[in-house]
Each structure stands twice: as structure tokens, then as C-alpha cells.
Amino acid sequence: MKKYIMNVKSLFLLLSAATVVSCSDEFLNRPPEDTLTVDNYFSSDAQVAASTNGLYNRTWFNFHNKAFFAIGEIGSGNGFSYSSDVASLKTLTISSTDPELINAWRGLWATVAQSNNIINNLATGVSPAVSQGAIDTAIGEAKFMRGLAYFYIVRLWGPVPIMENNLEYVNTPLIPTNPESDIYEFIERNFESAIELLPEKVRGSNYSSNARVSKGSAKAFLAKVHLYQQEYTEARQLAEEVINSGEFKLYGGPELPGKTFGDLFLTVNNNNEESIAAMQWVASGSYGTASNANTQFAYSPYINMATYGGVFAPSQDLIGAFEPGDIRRKETVMLPGDVYPNITTADGPGLVVPADIDAQGSGAGIKKYVVGKTSDLAGPADSWGMMENNTYFMRYAELLLIHAEAVLAGAGSTSDGAALNSYNMVRERAGLDPVASFTFEDLFHERRVELAFEGDYWYDLGRIPQSMAIAIITAQDRGDATNSVFVTPPSGDFLRLPYPATDLAQNPLLNQDPVPYNFD
Amino acid sequence: MGITLHYFTKWLGRGNTVLYLLLFCSIGALQAQTTVTGVVADNNGMGIPGVNVTIKGTTTGVATDTDGKYTITAPDSATLIFSYIGFNSQEVAVDGKELINITLDENVQTMDEIVVIGYGTQRRQDINSSISSISSEDIEDLPQVSIDQMLQGKASGVVVTNNSGQPGSSTSIRIRGIGSISGTNEPLYVIDGVPISGDSQNKATSGRPIAGGDFSSQGNNSVSPLAMINPSDIASIDILKDASATAIYGSRGANGVIIITTKTGRRGTGKLSYETSISFQEQSRLLDAMDLQQYARQQNALAAAFGMEPRAEFAQPHLLGSGTNWQKEIFQTGILKNHQLSFSGGGENVNYYLSGSYTDQLGTVIGSGFKRYTFRSNIDAKVRDWLKVGSFVTAGITNEEITLNSQQNGIISTSLLQAPDMAVRNLDGSYAGSPENNQAIAYINPVALALTKSNELVRKNFLGNVYTEITPIKGLTYRFELGANTEFSENDEFTPTYQWGEFGNELADLNKRRQNWYSWNIKNLITYRNTFGNHDVTLLVGQEANESVWDGLLATAQGFLSNDVPAIGLSDVAGRTVTDYRGSQALSSYFGRVIYNFADRYSLTASIRADGSSKFSPEGKNQWGYFPAVSGSWNLSNEAFMAGTKKYVDNIRFKAGYGEVGNQQIANNQYSANLAFFDSGLGLGPLGANIANPNVKWESQKQSNFGLDFTLMDGRFAATIEYYNKQSEDFLVVQPLADMITGGFQWEGGLAAPYVNLGVVQNKGIDITLNYNTDPNKAFSWNSTLVFSKFKNEVTELNDQLTLQRSVNTNDYTTVTATNTVVGMPIGMFYGYESLGTIKTQEQLDNAPLTDLGTTDPIPSLLGDIEYVDQNGDGFITEADRTFIGNPHPDFTYGFTNNFRYKGIDLSIFIQGSYGNDILNLTRRSGTLNAFPYTNQLSEAAGYWTPDNSNSDIPRPVNNLGHANLLISDRYVEDGSYLRIQNITVGYSLPTDIISRVKLTKLRIYAGVQNLYTFTKYEGYDPEVGSFNQDALLTGVDNGRYPSPRTITMGLNVEF
């Protein structure tokens, strides 16, 4: 009987023990154990500063990976490909289910969503230990990136919704679009706010400290945004502020004579003095933090040792676009016999382009953003063959051309000294003779050869009179080296992309008339 | 004499018992005694060890030995009783006989009698809810490595499909339809009291795979959570199907519960048994891909169509050979070997079962294989009359070679697309690369990759449960159970350096994943059972707590000094990265149940459970959920007025039940706004990981069940017919938000959309089980079971602002929308365009609608393009013209099991099938794209439309993957109905008198063939497609699935 009582005792002991374990609130309260939450993150300057790192990298990955170049280069006629994932851009028949269209859309909205998160979270709850300066800089960077993402979005799709807090739309996913003019207004406000919040900077030879955007970066982009709206006075003023600040320098220009145009694209020169803003790639253990340009552009795995890629080639039209003596030709397009001592291949340092180079049947290959296989100059690659060479959002050379164009201000031609100074700096760096005057067509051509394969020409074509864009595209040979192909652009606003079908299904208001945005 | 007797009894009545006993014994002693010997055998003539042989009216008895022999001394007038669990007892008068041989009949009725229900057992005839039971005999001889695969076609209402033929891969089990859209639809398994989730995706726990990188191998590569259990150890499987049965499991019961009980020892002489089998497995079907001549002609034709230079080496196709047949290169004959040794037995107070097994499977696709070692020890002991203790412990170690099976470099689909002009090996024996081309379009040599790259997964699983059961007073038991389950998994994925043609890998890569996971489970159960006259009452009160903890480490290294030793220490320091993940979840529960039975005629069961879950916000009101159930039955046959009908129809029972259960299987911390950390050129930084939903709560499911059981012909024919109506409400679903709001997937830098509770899905269905037995005592016996399951799934409510379209990544590196889910339709319907074949005539062309898929101008079709139906009649083919083009859900599924027995020979035939389901054959789509050069296609792709072949319905080739011809349409939807001869096995048991000479009690040899033939119209490898990684919205999408092989098996069972 004693034993029996003992057992009953232990029974209740066990019961109560189990009840204590399971009843305590602790048992059912399990915050994340391998990450932090928004509520407990922003507690030091260093944490706030790191919160914008992803806005230079991951959020751009989807857009940059292929669509950035497929649209910017193949669509514009600089590039050429038979690869069926990007070929719709060659014939200007991009459908709403096009995979690269969807990637571009997702990536750009990722930057908007994450920028909004930072802006809203920093505005509401930050530990008192965080300095106002750190908050301002982070919000400034987020506004810069939000403005930049919307700048791409509006140029690619036109009217879209302006969203300043994505969480507000979770339960009301039917969001009307806002007119383009409101979106441009929104972009300007973002860059203006960034100019106020971001620190001043001078881009020195310590490249790693040049990586983040500054007041000057925001001004440069605001100048470009004004230029797109033909607001030449504002564009010129901002461009001149940037030029006069001395923040940026032309690589191989008068202030940095030891460098060359080609050096701009070596991984070791990431964040050089000419870089106004750039995506900051790194080869890490996870997919999606490095640049795919080297694998997509190199004409053969012989160069990059990648197991896939080689999607892009230069178009016949671009190959013939360079003036004789333009050093940018060799740094943009590879032709048989070209020598690249800085590119390491499967056979070791130095590439002599073979006579049978024939990427996509083009008889040539792309050079810009091709760094070769891993080397001291090219840096490491990740497991997917992606590398760390940064992608420019804007270089100082473009700002000089923006300045020249803003001075030209829509006139037929100009011989204004300020305009010529900027314009000729770019030409002379390219090994070409200075000119005494230039027309808009000259400048437009200069932009194309300077910025080819940097993902910009499509947008340039989209901001000129449509008749001019049609004339340019109709005249382009969009075939390979042996078969010329000419494409007549479709009627209508053919440089506008369709909204992705999946999002249109979620939000049919995308196809309705825009409604004005309430900026309050 | 009469008076004497009268006094004698009176005297006895005074309590002189001792004397009475003495007298009785002395009388006994005076009687003539006989020593009786004999053999007790079963219907097969095999001796049964451990049979109790007792003298009627006494406690005197003996047990038979290993051969079934016994010797007992009994009075001439005595009657011997032969009894053994699972057999009908027999009584034989001694009458001076010295040899009494007995054949005991198996009592099927008795075997089935006890059914395991949640937290208890019940007699089959008392069960008010819907429970299917499967015994070990039902699944023996099936050469499958994992139990879930063996359930196919064995129970009504349970639809089992193998998601992949990869050894050890996961299975989709759907009990009574599909109730959850985002969460898992897999049932809860309770193995010897230890709960295990059927979700192979770890959706609700770590969210990470246990094999491969987190994001790089997102193929259909999930592994079965049950692969480490040795099927031979299983005694019975009870499947709780309706909510009135599963409500006692509350928040874990929504997808049904499968209770697995392993074998225990039986009282009697120890038994040693050895089972072995060997199986040969082969792909029964290859697809008709182009050979080199066909390929060369096709390449020339495509070059002409795309405006490219034709390839010089293909100028004379007829001079070429047949090239490489990549399908033949990647398939091999698989071999499955099984050995299992078990010891069981028991004494007065202790029973034991010990077993060990070894399984070795070589997959039918090169580079795949599976090995398993298991050990089990089940012991239960009676310490005192009122105290029982026991333990179930098993250890399973599996070692898998996982082949390339991801979405875009899956070895099966790659083998179809790899050009036949590429050799497997060069003349020097090294692997060949693809011939150089100027577009860098090539698929890596799949044989080389599969055999060079290694992806090994080792899982060490330990599962055990110990219990103490105390019976302080009659009818009252207190049971304490402590169960635990832990798994350590090690995955090493190594890609060495190689150079195959121009494709090379300069830096070797190593991914090492180490994950450990454990869960513990405490149960306190108090059961009280008593009978008062005709009233039988069972009460249960219980408490349970469960915690799961996981922790994983993922290290990568790049650049090795040698390909031979893939150790991180030999890698380039700069190429090393490491990351980890960890988390835990907890569930706290209280429950109670009452079972009331009146005179075996009326029965009522009611239960309730309260669950608190860590999945939901501790601050809100949704952390606790309550799950009630009630069910009842009426046994009509036991009513007095039915006595007359018993000889025609018996055991008529009507059952009805209603229950509410829940589902909480979502990822952790959906209620809080979490951060995800990413690397960048600026260093590590956080991005928002998700959109929080603090109000997320339980998915709830309400199910009604109505059933009828009856037997005919003296119980030989038995039928169970059940109807159910299952309604899933507030189902947990990832809110399908536009990319505009989320910015894409979380790993791409977007915000993961929140889990929300929305909508209603209804499943209505009928389950029928029919069983027929001939007289098992005849020399020839036949047992046949037909199970039939039919359900209709329909979404009845959905937030109308949301679209549940699901896309898949195809082999051509694009993502296509494959299914859509809307109100009024079943979930996961195939979604696309309705096609009318190619445009063959000018007249047709003139009338064909223009294609307007967002391009600036609508695009007119050309001759040879596919014409689609303009559903909304607006004159254009737009996104709005997509419609439902196929239903992945079958009209019904069935299984037909037949066992024949003639003396020592047994034969079983198992047929299983599915009718009325469609399959979206994306493998066929990628095999007929004709969209880019340097890629092989199916032979049928050559028959595309040309002006000279204008009857073809295969469209003209266009060098654009986005072209309307390649849209997902009914062109790729095929009838997936099939009837499969799943298993035929013939066995022969040697007669006892022969084998008893070598001290054996059983020796059976058998041979069988599985997956012998499939009757189907489906043109892919295998109509049994399953769900892509168990995703209910991607059911029936064939995207290069690893097909199930045909298997020939030979085996041997020996018992001592």
C-alpha cells in the first residue's frame, strides 16, 4: 500500500511538472532564433548604416541579372542574340509573360519595397542611441534608391502606382496608377530629399570609401531626371554644381592621366573617382549577390570558365558605330586580333582574340564588363561564375554629357564653351579630337558609344521624338554577321513595356486611366 | 444415496473447502491418466509455437514448442483447450487418445478486433468514426523502401502518389481530398506514440531542405520523412480519416492521422525470423527522342527557319550514325537488396521484439542510390499487477546518393534535350563536352555530371517512446509517455573541377549541410473504463506537450587542391563561407474524451482538445484553438427484432460523426516583421524579410462523416460505405500579392507575402471498401479487397481580390503559369489557352484573332501558328482568354487486392489505378519547343507545320520562347487515367513436416513483379505524377519527373 501511495504521488508530481512546462508563456513564445526583427534591430549607428547595404546589391539583382542588358542593349539595337529568352527584344515583340520583363519588374519593385521599409521604420522607431546623422544618411540613401528605381520604372512602363508604404496595400491590392508627371515629381522629391540628407563627399583614391552615394550622386541623378523632362536650366545648374564640387574625376582625363577608359571596367577599380553610383557586387556563398555580366557577355567559356552564359553579342550596327581611332571600340567590342593583357583566360593572362570569334554569329564579342576568369585584376567568382565587378548606375562621363546637353538645351547645335568643355573631355579621353561645335545628333551618338553595354541606350531612344527613334531603329542591322535583319518598330509607344500578366491579373487597375497622386 | 449427497453438499456449504479440494484432488489422482502428444498447426500445416494447451476446468496447461509440438498429461475424461491469439480456440476430448494433432483456424475477426485510435484502442465494432486499418500482411512482399509508398491502393479515401522514382524520395498522401492550399496536405504520422509530420519540405520548421543548397537545388528532391523506418517492423497501420476520429489530435489532425504500431513479442517460445529479398528495377518506358540523323535534319531545318547558317557537319544527315541515346545512357538496372533479422518472444511478464535490417538500393537513374540500416528494440514488461512499463526504440541510418533532379538541370529532362551529336566519352575515355558553337547553347554532359558530381545525404534518426502504465484501481489507468525523435543529417554536395569540351569547372565546389533536429513529446493520460450492466463507459483526460528544435549549419568552400579529398581544410580560404539557421516550435495541449456504449447497440463518442501553438502571436487571441468532435453509431443487427435477418445480412451499423480540427503548419514568426541578412559589396546588411500578419490564426476544418457497415454470407463478404463532407475554412495561405507590392521572392530581395486566413475549400467524397473471403479452412482460399475512393474538391469562397495562380520553372529557364484556383472550381486546375490546332488555310488565317499579349501592336498569326480560342470574343488573344484546360484531380481512384492460397502456395495480385485526372506534360512541351538550336527534341517535333506538311498541328518553329505558340495550352494537357498492375507475387511455403526436420517453423520463397504494366494513354514516362514537392497547387505537372521503375523481386522468409 505504501508503494502504491508513492506511485500516486509521483504521478501527480509528473503531471504538475508537465503542466508547469507547458503552461508557462515562455513555452509558447518563440521569437526568431536565427535573425533579428524590425522591432529589435535599429539600435546603433552601425546597424542603421548597414540597413541600406542591400539597396546597392540584392534588390537590384533580379533586374540586373539579364533584363538590364536585354532591354537596355538588345532592345536598343546595341546588342544581338539568338538566345530565345531575350530574342523578343530583338524583334521588339515583348509580351506580358516575357520572363525578363517579369524579372525587371520584380527587381525594381524590390528596391522600392525595401527603400520604403527603411524610410518608414527609421522614421518611427529607432533606439535613442542612434545619432540623427546616421538616420539621415540611411533615409537619404533609401530615398535615392527609391527615386532611382522609380526612374527606371516610369521609363519602362509609364504610369504605375506611387507607393510610399507597401504595407498599406496588402489588404487592398487594387491600386490605381498615377500619371507620369506625378511620378517624375515623386522622383524629383526623392532626389531632392536625398540631396538634403546625404553627406558631402570627395571621391578619393581610397576606393572602398567611395561606394555609397552622396549629395553629389543625388544631384547628378536629379540633373538627369530634369534633362528627361527638358528642364534644361535645372539640369544645367545641378550638373554644374556637381562639376564644380570636384567630387568626381574623369578616369584618364586631365586629373587622372594615368588611367584609361578601359581601366573603368576592371574589378580592382570598383568605386573609382569617376563612379557616381554603382551596384556593389560581392562573390558570396549565396546566389544573387554578384554580377552575371562576365558570364553573359564573354564570347566563350574559354574566357570566364563559366558553365553557362554567352547570351549577348554586339550588333553589327554597334560594331560599325565607332569613329576610327576611338579607343572605346576595343573596350566595348572584341574583334579578331584585339589584345587584352588584363584578361586572364583558361590559358593564362592575356587574351588575343582569335580570328574565329563569332558570338551568336556576330563575328565579334562584347568586351565591356568582361573581366575574364578569376585573377588579381578580375577578382573572385562565386559558385555560379558571377563576379564582383560593379555595374555603374552613372559615371562622371555621363554627367559631363548631361551638362553638355543641358547647355545645348534643345537647340540644333552649340559652340558654347561650357558645353564644349564637357563634351570634349569625354571625346579626348576616348582618344578623339575635340570639336568646335556639336549637334544634338552628335551628342546622342557620343552618349551611345560612351555608354554602350551599360544599359542606357533604350532609355535614350525613349526620350527623343518618336520619329527619330523609329528612324534610328529601322536603320539598325539587327541580324548577325552574315544575315542582315531589319526590324520595323511596331506602331504606338513601342519603347514602353507591357505590365506583367501576373500583376495585371492581381491589379487590373494597372490598365485603367491614372489618377493624380496626393502628395500630402 | 440421495440423502447422503444432500448432507454432503450441506457439509460443503459450511466452508470445508480445504477438505473439498483434498477430496477433489484425491479423486483426480484416482482417475486414469494419459500422456497426450501432438502438433498444433495452422491452415498451411505449419506448426504454431506458443499455443496454450490447457485441461478444461483446470489451470493445468503447457505451451507448444517451436515446432508446434506439445506433451501433456491429462485424465481420460478431460477435454483439452487449444488457444492462441488470432486463432479460433478448439476443444477436443482426450478419450484415451495419445496423439492429438490440431489445425487451428485463423480468426480474421479477432485479428481486426482492436483498432488503435488516438490515445487509446477500441474494438472495431465500437468505432464510430472512419478508420481504415492495414495489417502487416497487407504490405508484405512489396519492394518499397518506405512505408508511405506501401499504402497505395490499400485504404479507401487515401490517395497515395509517389512524387518521384528516386529511392527514398517523398510521397504525397492525401486523406480525403485536399484541404490546405499553402500548408502541407500530408497527414500526421504517429509512430509508437511519437508524432511525425509528413511534410517533407520542412515548411513548418526550418523551411530548408535537408539536402542541397538552400536555393540552388529547388528541384523535386524532397526526401521522405518515413524513409528511416523499416517497413518489416510494422505490425499495423490505422488511418484516422474523418474529423471525429482526428479531432483528438486537434491542430495536427486536419490532414488525417496515420498511426503506425510496430511489432511486439508474443508470449511463448522465442522466434527468430529472417527475411531477404532482391529486386531488379528497370525503366519500363523511354520516350522517342531524335537520333543523330533526325537531329541533323531538324537542326538544318531550324537554321533555315531562324535565318542562321546551317552547320557544315550536318550537310549530309543520311551519312551520320544514330548518335548518342542519352536516355539509355542515364538509365540503368537498379538493384534493391533487403535483409532483415528479428527475434521475438515473451515470458510471463516480459515480451520483446528485436530486429535489425539492411536495405541497399541502386537507383534506376545513374548517380542515385539508397542504403538503410535499422535497429529496433520493443520491450514491454509487467513489473507488478498494477504497473506496466515499456519502450519502443528504433534507430535508422540512411545513406542516399541524390542525382541531379532539380528544375532546370534535372538529369531526366536534360537527357531528352542533350544533342545526340555529343558523345558520352572521348576516345581516351574522358567525358566529352558538347561541340563548340557560337551561341554557347549547350547542356552539360548529363552522364558526366551525374557521375562526377556527388550529392550524398546521410540521416541518422533515433526515435523512441517509453511509457509507464499504472492501474491503481480496476478500470483506472494512468499512463505517462515520454517520446523523442531526433535526426542528424549530413549532406555533402561536391562538384569537382572538370573540363568537358569547352565547358569546364575551374573551381571545385563543396556544400556541406549539417542539420540536427529533435523533438520531445510528453503525455499524461488518465483513462477510466467501466461497465455497468449494459452501459460501457470509457473516459480519457490527457495532457500533452511537444517541442521541436532545429539547428543547421551550411558551409561552402571553393577551390580545392585536389578533387580526391573534398575537405574544407583543403579549400581556398577566400572561397569559404558558412551560414546557419535555427529555430524551435512548441505545442501545448489538453484533451478529453468520453466513449459510451449501450448493449453493443448504441455508441457515442465525444471529445475536445485545446491546443496552444507557438506559431501564433503570443500577444493576440489566436494562440489557442479548440477542437471538438462527436460521433455515434447504431448497430441495427444487435437489435432483437433483427435476429431473423442475421443469416442473410449481419453487423449492420450506421455511423455518423462531426468534428473540427485545425492546421497550424506554417513557418515560424509569421506574426512578426523579420529581417533577412544579405551580403553585398558594402558588407552584410538586413532587408525586410516579410510582411507581418499579427492576426494569423489556425486553419480550421469541419468534417461530417456518415457510414454504413454490413456483412453478408456469414461474414465472408464485408462492406463499408462512407460519405464525408469536409470543409476547410480560414485556410492558411500565403497571400498572393502582386510583385509590385512584394518585389518578388524574399531571397531575391523582396518581401515575403504574409500568411493569411482566407477562403473555404470543400471536399465531398465517398469511400467504399468491399472485402470477400472464401472459407479459409478449405485447401483453396481466396481473399479479395476492393477499395474505391472518390472525392470532389471545390473552392467555395475566396477573397475576390486575390488570384491563386501557381507557376513552375520549366526546363528552358522560363517560368510559366501552370495552374489557377478560383471559386467554384477544384484547386490547382490547369490554366492556359484552348487551342484549335495550327492555322492551316488562308481562310483560317484571315479569321484568326490577333495575338495581343502586351506587345505594343497586336501580332497577326502566320500560317502554321497555333490558333487559340478567343474566349471573350474581343477579337484578340489576350491574357483574358486563358481558361481552365485540365483537372489534375481524378474522378476516382481504386485498388484491388487479391490473395489466393492453395496449400502452401500463395498468390497475390494487386491492381491500382486512377481515372479521370489530367496531366500537364511539360516534359513534352520542352521536347517540342523548336525554339532554339543545339537542343534535341522528341521525334514528333520534326513533324512541325510547313507548307508541305500543312496538316500538322505542331506549330512552325519560332526562335522566341515568348512566342504565343508555346503558351501553356491544352496542347500539353493529357489524360492521366491509368490502370496499373502494381504487384503480382507468388509464394510457396514448404510443408511443416519437411522443414521441421531442419528445425524450421516456416520457410517461404516468393517471387513477384511490381509495376508490371500500366494501361494508359499518357505519353510521358509515367502517369503517376504526384505533386511537385508535395505542393497541392502543382499536382499533375510532369516536369521531368523521375519515373517509377518496373521491379522484379525474389525473396525468402525463414522462421526458427
Tab-separated table of N, CA and C in Angstrom, chain B residues 81 84 115 120 175 201 388 528 600 655 665 670 704 752 771 803 816 910 942 978 991 1003 1005 1013 1016:
chain	number	residue	atom	x	y	z
B	81	ILE	N	-8.133	-27.738	-24.270
B	81	ILE	CA	-8.461	-26.500	-24.987
B	81	ILE	C	-7.174	-25.988	-25.631
B	84	TYR	N	-4.915	-19.695	-28.926
B	84	TYR	CA	-3.803	-18.854	-29.328
B	84	TYR	C	-4.364	-17.564	-29.916
B	115	VAL	N	-8.598	-1.768	-32.673
B	115	VAL	CA	-8.153	-0.705	-33.567
B	115	VAL	C	-7.535	0.374	-32.710
B	120	GLY	N	-5.505	5.686	-27.410
B	120	GLY	CA	-6.229	4.543	-26.860
B	120	GLY	C	-6.512	3.524	-27.944
B	175	ILE	N	-5.448	12.279	-47.632
B	175	ILE	CA	-6.539	11.576	-46.990
B	175	ILE	C	-7.795	12.407	-47.195
B	201	GLN	N	8.925	18.963	-46.774
B	201	GLN	CA	9.516	20.247	-47.141
B	201	GLN	C	9.962	21.051	-45.941
B	388	LYS	N	2.856	-1.433	-15.474
B	388	LYS	CA	3.451	-1.910	-16.718
B	388	LYS	C	4.398	-0.842	-17.228
B	528	TYR	N	-10.349	5.886	-17.699
B	528	TYR	CA	-11.188	5.117	-16.790
B	528	TYR	C	-12.221	4.382	-17.617
B	600	ASP	N	-23.963	-2.911	-26.856
B	600	ASP	CA	-23.439	-3.168	-28.191
B	600	ASP	C	-24.403	-2.730	-29.291
B	655	LYS	N	-23.218	4.857	-38.874
B	655	LYS	CA	-22.333	5.738	-38.113
B	655	LYS	C	-22.534	7.161	-38.589
B	665	GLN	N	0.454	24.302	-39.555
B	665	GLN	CA	1.775	24.049	-40.109
B	665	GLN	C	2.219	25.136	-41.063
B	670	GLN	N	5.405	34.233	-38.417
B	670	GLN	CA	4.680	34.950	-39.452
B	670	GLN	C	4.002	36.182	-38.869
B	704	SER	N	-18.030	16.224	-41.624
B	704	SER	CA	-19.080	15.298	-41.225
B	704	SER	C	-18.830	13.984	-41.935
B	752	ALA	N	8.532	38.659	-48.342
B	752	ALA	CA	7.646	37.504	-48.423
B	752	ALA	C	6.233	37.947	-48.063
B	771	ASN	N	-14.921	-6.394	-49.172
B	771	ASN	CA	-13.981	-7.468	-48.894
B	771	ASN	C	-14.708	-8.791	-49.007
B	803	THR	N	-5.628	36.330	-56.483
B	803	THR	CA	-5.504	35.363	-57.554
B	803	THR	C	-4.515	34.311	-57.107
B	816	VAL	N	6.436	29.570	-66.142
B	816	VAL	CA	5.125	29.651	-66.768
B	816	VAL	C	4.043	29.399	-65.721
B	910	PHE	N	-2.243	-7.333	-57.195
B	910	PHE	CA	-2.694	-6.029	-56.744
B	910	PHE	C	-2.746	-5.085	-57.943
B	942	ALA	N	9.790	16.962	-85.195
B	942	ALA	CA	10.191	17.137	-86.599
B	942	ALA	C	8.980	17.310	-87.505
B	978	TYR	N	-5.062	5.866	-65.484
B	978	TYR	CA	-4.275	4.657	-65.700
B	978	TYR	C	-4.794	3.517	-64.853
B	991	PRO	N	6.042	-27.414	-46.605
B	991	PRO	CA	5.226	-28.047	-45.556
B	991	PRO	C	6.030	-28.228	-44.272
B	1003	LEU	N	9.289	-21.655	-43.872
B	1003	LEU	CA	10.222	-21.351	-44.943
B	1003	LEU	C	9.374	-21.013	-46.153
B	1005	ILE	N	9.351	-19.062	-49.961
B	1005	ILE	CA	10.058	-18.360	-51.024
B	1005	ILE	C	9.018	-17.684	-51.895
B	1013	TYR	N	2.688	-3.575	-65.654
B	1013	TYR	CA	2.225	-2.918	-66.866
B	1013	TYR	C	1.235	-1.840	-66.476
B	1016	THR	N	-2.494	3.055	-70.054
B	1016	THR	CA	-2.723	4.493	-70.010
B	1016	THR	C	-2.574	5.077	-71.396
